[in-house]
Coordinates of C-alpha atoms and ligand atoms in Angstrom, one line a residue:
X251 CA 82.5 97.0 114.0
X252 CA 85.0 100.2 115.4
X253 CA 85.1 100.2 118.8
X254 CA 84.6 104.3 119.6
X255 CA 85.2 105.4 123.2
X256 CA 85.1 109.4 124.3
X257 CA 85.1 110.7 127.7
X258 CA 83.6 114.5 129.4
X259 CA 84.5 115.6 132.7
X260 CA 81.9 116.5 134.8
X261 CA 82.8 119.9 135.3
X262 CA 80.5 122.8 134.5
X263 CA 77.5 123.0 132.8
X264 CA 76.9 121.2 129.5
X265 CA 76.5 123.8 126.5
X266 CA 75.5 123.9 122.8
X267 CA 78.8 123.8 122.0
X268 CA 79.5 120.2 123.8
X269 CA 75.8 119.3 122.2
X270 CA 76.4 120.2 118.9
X271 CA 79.9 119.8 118.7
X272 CA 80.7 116.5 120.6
X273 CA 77.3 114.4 122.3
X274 CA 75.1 114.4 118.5
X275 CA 77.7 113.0 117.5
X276 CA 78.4 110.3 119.9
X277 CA 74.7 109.8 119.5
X278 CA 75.3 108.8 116.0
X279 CA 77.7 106.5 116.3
X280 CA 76.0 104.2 118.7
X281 CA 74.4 102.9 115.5
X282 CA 77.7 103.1 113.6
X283 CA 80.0 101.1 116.0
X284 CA 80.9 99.8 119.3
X285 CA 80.6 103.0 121.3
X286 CA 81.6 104.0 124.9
X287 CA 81.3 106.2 126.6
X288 CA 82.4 107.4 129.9
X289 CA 81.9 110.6 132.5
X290 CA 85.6 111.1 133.6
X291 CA 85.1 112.1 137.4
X292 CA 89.2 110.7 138.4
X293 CA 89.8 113.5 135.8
X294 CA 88.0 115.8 137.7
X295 CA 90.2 115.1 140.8
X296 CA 93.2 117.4 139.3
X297 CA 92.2 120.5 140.7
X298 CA 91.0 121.5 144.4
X299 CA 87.0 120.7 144.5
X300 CA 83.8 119.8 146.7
X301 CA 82.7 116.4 147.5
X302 CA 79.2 117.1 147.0
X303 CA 79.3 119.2 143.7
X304 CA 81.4 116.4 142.2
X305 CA 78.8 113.8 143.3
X306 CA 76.0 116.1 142.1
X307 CA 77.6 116.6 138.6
X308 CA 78.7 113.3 137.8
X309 CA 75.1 111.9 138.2
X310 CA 73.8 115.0 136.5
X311 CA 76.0 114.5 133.6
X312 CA 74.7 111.3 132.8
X313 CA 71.6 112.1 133.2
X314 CA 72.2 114.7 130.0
X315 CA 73.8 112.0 128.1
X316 CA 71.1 109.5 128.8
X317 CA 68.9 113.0 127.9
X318 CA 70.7 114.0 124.4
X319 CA 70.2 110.5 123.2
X320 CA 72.6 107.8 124.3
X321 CA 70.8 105.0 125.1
X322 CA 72.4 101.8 127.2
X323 CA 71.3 99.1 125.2
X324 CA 73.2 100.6 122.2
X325 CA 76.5 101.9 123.8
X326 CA 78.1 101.5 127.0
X327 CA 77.6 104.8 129.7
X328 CA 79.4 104.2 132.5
X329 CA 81.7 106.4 135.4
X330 CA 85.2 106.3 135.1
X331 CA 85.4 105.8 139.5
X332 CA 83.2 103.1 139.2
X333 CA 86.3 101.0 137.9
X334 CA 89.1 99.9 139.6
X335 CA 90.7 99.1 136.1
X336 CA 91.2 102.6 134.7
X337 CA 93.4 104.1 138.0
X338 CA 95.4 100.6 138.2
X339 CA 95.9 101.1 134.3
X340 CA 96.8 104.9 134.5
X341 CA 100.1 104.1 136.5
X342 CA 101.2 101.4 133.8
X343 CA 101.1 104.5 131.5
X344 CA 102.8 106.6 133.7
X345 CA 105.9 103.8 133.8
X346 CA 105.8 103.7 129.9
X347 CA 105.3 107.6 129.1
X348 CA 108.1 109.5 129.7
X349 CA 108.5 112.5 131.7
X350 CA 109.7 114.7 128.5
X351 CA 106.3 113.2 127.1
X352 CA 104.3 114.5 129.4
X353 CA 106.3 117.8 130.0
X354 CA 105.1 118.6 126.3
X355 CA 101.6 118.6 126.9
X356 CA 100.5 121.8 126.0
X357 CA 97.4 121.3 127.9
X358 CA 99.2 121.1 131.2
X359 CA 101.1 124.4 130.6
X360 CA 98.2 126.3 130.1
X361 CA 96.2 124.9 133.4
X362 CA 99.8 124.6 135.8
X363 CA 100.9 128.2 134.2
X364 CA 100.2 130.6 136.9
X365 CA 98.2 127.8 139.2
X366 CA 98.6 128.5 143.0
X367 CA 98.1 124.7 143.2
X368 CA 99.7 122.1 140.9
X369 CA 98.9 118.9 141.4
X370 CA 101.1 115.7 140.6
X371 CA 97.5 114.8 138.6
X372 CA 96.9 117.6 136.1
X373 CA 100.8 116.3 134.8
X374 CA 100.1 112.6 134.6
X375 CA 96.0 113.6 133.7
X376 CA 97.0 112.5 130.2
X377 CA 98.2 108.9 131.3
X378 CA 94.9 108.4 133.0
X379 CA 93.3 109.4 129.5
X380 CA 95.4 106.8 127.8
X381 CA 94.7 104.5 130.0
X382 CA 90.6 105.0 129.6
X383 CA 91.2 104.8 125.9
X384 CA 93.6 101.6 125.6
X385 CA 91.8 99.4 127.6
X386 CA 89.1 99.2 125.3
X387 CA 90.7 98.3 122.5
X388 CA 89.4 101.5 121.1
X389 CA 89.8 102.0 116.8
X390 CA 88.6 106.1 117.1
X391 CA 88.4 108.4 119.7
X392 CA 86.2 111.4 118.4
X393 CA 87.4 115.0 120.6
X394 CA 88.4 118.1 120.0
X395 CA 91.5 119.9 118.2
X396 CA 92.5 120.6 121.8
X397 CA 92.8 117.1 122.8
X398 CA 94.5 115.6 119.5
X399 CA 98.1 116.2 121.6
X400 CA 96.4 113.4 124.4
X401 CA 95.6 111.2 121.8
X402 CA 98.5 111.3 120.2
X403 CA 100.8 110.2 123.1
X404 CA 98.3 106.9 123.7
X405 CA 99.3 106.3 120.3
X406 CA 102.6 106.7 121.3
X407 CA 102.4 104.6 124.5
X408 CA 100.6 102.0 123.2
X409 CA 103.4 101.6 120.2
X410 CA 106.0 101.7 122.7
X411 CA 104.2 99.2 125.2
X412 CA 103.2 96.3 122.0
X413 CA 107.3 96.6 120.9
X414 CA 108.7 96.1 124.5
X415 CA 106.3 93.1 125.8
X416 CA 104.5 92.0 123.1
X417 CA 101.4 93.1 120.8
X418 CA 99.0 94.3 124.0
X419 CA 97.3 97.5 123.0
X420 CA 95.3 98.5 119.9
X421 CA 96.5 101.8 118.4
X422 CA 93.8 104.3 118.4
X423 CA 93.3 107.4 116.6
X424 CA 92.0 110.2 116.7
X425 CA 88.5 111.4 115.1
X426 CA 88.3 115.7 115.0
X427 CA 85.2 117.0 113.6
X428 CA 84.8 119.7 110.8
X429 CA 85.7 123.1 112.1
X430 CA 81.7 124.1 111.1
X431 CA 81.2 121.7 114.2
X432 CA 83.1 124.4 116.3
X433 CA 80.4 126.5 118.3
X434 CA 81.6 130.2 119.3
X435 CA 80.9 132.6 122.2
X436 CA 77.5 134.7 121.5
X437 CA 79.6 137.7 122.6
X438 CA 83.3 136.7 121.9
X439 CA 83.0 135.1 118.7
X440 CA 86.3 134.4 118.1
X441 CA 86.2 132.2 121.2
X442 CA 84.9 128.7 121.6
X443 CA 81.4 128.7 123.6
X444 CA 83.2 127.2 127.0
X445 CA 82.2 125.7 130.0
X446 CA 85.0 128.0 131.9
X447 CA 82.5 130.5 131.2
X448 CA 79.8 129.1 132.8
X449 CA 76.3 131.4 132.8
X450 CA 77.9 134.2 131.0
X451 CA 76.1 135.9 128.6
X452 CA 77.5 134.0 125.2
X453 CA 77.0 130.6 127.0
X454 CA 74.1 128.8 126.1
X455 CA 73.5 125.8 128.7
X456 CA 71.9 122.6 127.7
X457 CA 69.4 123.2 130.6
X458 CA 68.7 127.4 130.1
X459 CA 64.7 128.8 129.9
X460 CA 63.5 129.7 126.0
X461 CA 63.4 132.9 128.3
X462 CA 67.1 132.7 128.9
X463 CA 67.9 131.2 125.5
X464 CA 65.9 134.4 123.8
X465 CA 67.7 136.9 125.8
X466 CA 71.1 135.2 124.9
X467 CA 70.5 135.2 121.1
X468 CA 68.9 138.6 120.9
X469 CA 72.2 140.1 122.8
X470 CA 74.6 138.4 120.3
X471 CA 77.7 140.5 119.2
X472 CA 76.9 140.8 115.1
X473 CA 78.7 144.0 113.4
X474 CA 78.0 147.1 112.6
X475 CA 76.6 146.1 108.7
X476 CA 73.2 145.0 108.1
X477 CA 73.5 142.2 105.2
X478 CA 72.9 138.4 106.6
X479 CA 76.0 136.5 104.7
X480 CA 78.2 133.7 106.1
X481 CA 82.1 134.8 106.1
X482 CA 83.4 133.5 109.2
X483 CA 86.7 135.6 109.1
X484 CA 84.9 138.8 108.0
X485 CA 81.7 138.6 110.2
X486 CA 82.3 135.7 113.0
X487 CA 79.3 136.7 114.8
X488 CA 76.9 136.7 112.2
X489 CA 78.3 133.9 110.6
X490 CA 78.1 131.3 113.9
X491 CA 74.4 132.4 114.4
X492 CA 74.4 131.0 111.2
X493 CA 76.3 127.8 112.0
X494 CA 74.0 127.4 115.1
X495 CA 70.7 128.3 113.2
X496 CA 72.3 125.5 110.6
X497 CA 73.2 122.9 112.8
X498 CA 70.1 123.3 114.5
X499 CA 67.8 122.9 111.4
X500 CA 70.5 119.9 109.6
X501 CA 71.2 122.7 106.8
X502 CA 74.6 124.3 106.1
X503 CA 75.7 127.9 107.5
X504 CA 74.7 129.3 103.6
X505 CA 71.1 127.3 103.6
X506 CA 69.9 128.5 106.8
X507 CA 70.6 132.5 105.7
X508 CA 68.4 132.1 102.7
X509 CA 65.4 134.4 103.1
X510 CA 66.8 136.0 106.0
X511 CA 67.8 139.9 105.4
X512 CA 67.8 141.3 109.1
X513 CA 69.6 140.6 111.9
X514 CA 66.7 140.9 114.2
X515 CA 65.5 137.8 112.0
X516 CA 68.5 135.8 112.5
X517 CA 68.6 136.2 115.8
X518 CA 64.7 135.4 116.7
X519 CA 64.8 132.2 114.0
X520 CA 68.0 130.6 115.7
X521 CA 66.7 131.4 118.9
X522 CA 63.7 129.4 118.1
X523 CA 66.0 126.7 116.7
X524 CA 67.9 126.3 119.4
X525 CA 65.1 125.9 121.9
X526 CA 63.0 123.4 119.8
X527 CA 66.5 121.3 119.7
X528 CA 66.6 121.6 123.3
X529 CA 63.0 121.6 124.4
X530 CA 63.0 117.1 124.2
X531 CA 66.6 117.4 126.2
X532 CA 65.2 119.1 129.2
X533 CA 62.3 116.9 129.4
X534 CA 63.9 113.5 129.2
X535 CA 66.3 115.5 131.7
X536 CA 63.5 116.6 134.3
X537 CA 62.3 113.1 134.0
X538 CA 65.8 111.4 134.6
X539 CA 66.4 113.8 137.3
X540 CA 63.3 113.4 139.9
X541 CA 64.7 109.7 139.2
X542 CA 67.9 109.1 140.8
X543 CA 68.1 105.8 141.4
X544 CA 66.7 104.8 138.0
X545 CA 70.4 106.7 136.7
X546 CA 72.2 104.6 138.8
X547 CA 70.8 101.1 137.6
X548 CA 71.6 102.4 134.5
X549 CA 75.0 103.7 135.3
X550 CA 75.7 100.3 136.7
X551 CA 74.7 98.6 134.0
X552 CA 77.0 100.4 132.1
X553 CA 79.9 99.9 134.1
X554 CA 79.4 96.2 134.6
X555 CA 79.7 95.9 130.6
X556 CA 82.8 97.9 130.1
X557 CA 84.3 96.3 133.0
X558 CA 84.2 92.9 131.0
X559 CA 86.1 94.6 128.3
X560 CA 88.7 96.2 130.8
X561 CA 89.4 94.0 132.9
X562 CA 90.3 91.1 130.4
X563 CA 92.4 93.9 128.3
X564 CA 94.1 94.7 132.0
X565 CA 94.7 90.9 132.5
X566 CA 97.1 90.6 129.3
X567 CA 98.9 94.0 130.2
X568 CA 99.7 92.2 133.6
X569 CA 100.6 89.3 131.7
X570 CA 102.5 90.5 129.3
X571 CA 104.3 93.3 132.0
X572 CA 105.5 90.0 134.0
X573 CA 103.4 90.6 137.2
X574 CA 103.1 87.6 139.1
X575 CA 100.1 86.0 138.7
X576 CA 97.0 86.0 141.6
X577 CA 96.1 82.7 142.3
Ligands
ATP877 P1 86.4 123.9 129.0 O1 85.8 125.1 128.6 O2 86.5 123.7 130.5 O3 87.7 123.5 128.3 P2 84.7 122.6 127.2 O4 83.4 123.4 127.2 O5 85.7 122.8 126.2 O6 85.4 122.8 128.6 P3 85.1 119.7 127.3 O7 84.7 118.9 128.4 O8 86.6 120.0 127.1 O9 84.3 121.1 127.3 O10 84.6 119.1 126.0 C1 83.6 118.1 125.8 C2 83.4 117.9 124.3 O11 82.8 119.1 123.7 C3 84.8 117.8 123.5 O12 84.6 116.8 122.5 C4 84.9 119.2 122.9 O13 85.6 119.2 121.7 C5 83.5 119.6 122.6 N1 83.3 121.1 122.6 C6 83.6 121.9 123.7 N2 83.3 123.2 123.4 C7 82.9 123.2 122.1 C8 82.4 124.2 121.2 N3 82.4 125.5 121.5 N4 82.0 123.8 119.9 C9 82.1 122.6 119.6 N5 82.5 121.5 120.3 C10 82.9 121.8 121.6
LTN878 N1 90.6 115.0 128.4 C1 89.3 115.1 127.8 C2 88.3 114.2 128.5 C3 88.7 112.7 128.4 C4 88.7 111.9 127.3 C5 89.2 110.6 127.7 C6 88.4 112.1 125.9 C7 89.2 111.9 129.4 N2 89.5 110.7 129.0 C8 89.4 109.6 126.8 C9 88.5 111.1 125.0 C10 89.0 109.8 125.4 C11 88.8 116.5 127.8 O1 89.3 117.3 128.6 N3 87.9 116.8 126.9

């Protein structure tokens, strides 16, 4: 079986972008391969934040994973801090990426560009991410477009480690879904629905009210035609209701605008949609969240079965580096 591992910062809220884009589908391959997955909270260290809202999130974040459908006897859910192996792994990278490597990063232009802060972090950030991926032996890693640069260069460093010491690393690649997968802004459509935007108006979070989620839809930027059709480039706001209304329902963009003719229509049905998808999240979430302690059995569960894997993969990098063996 493919091992599959992803990672998601615990930064901002999660939104129907991250659910329909990303978490179904790591929900789906639980069944399909190895999976793991992990909430990235060292990642979450490369900008200035507070103690307590990082501590808050991270459990909170699990809990919606545990919510959406991963479940720990079929995958592996763990926290990236609760390893030792992932931070001692990330310098390894540093030493076999090179600086013109990570200089390219386009990722770390756009965040450092401007930035009254720039930390020594957000430029190494992706070694810690090849680092999370490689010591799994990972086959796939399934992100987005904007992270196919990141997995590209573990590619690279885990070429470049196997031909100077020895075959080490597996090679992953990476697994980008279909751009129908790609969830817009309600009122910028020709923006991604973002977590930067958190609780703006064309964000729907994972844990907003059907009063919310009804408000939302029904202020959707559509055009100023009447006829319900799906052309992403000529009407991007009608057609990602459509995508979401879709998605939602497990039809395509063009099924879910059969029998619709009005806007209003579009807007009330997805609406709808979208809350019966999310109506089971936010009660397995409520549920998960008045039990904290029951996330962190779980959570360390989770991390006692990918440290296995880690920590023998970290044993042959030492190896195979030439560090002196502990005894
Ligand atoms: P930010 O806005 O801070 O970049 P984000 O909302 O893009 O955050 P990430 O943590 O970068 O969220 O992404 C988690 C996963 O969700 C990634 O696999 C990403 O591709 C996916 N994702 C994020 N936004 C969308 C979207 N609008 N539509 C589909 N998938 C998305
Ligand atoms: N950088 C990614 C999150 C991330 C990740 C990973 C994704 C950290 N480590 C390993 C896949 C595999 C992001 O910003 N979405």
């Amino acid at each position: 079986m493919a091992r599959v591992f992803s990672g998601i910062k615990p930064t901002g809220s999660v939104h129907l972008g991250n659910l329909l884009g990303a978490l179904r589908n790591w929900v789906a391959m639980q069944d399909e391969a190895d999976a793991v997955y992990c909430v990235v909270d060292l990642h979450a260290l490369t900008v200035p934040h507070d103690p307590d809202e990082l501590r808050a999130a991270t459990r909170s974040l699990a809990q919606v994973l545990f919510a959406v459908g991963l479940d720990p006897d079929r995958s592996t859910v763990f926290v990236q801090g609760h390893l030792t192996e992932h931070a001692e792994c990330a310098w390894i990278m540093e030493c076999t990426a090179s600086f013109g490597e990570l200089r390219r990063m386009t990722q770390f232009k756009d965040k450092s560009d401007g930035a009254d802060f720039v930390s020594g972090g957000l430029f190494t950030y992706p070694a810690l991410q090849a680092a999370d991926i490689l010591l799994y032996d990972t086959d796939q890693v399934p992100v987005g477009e904007d992270q196919r640069q990141h997995i590209e260069l573990a590619r690279d460093i885990a070429v470049r480690f196997n031909g100077r010491y020895g075959e080490t690393f597996v090679v992953p690649e990476a697994v980008i879904p279909p751009a129908g997968a790609r969830v817009m802004d309600l009122q910028h459509p020709e923006n991604k629905m973002s977590k930067s935007d958190d609780g703006a108006a064309g964000t729907i979070l994972l844990l907003d009210d059907p009063a919310a989620i009804d408000r939302k839809f029904k202020r959707a930027v559509t055009d100023s035609e009447t006829e319900v059709r799906y052309d992403p480039a000529g009407k991007p706001g009608v057609s990602n209701l459509l995508s979401i209304l879709g998605a939602a329902t497990g039809r395509s963009p063009a099924e879910a605008a059969v029998g619709i003719e009005r806007y209003g229509d579009l807007k009330a049905a997805t609406a709808e949609a979208v809350i019966e998808v999310l109506r089971p999240v936010q009660e397995r979430y409520h549920e998960l969240a008045a039990d904290p302690a029951e996330t962190d059995r779980l959570l360390a569960v989770g991390a006692d079965k990918a440290r296995a894997v880690a920590s023998a993969t970290l044993d042959r990098v030492r190896t195979n580096l030439g560090l002196l063996p502990r005894t």
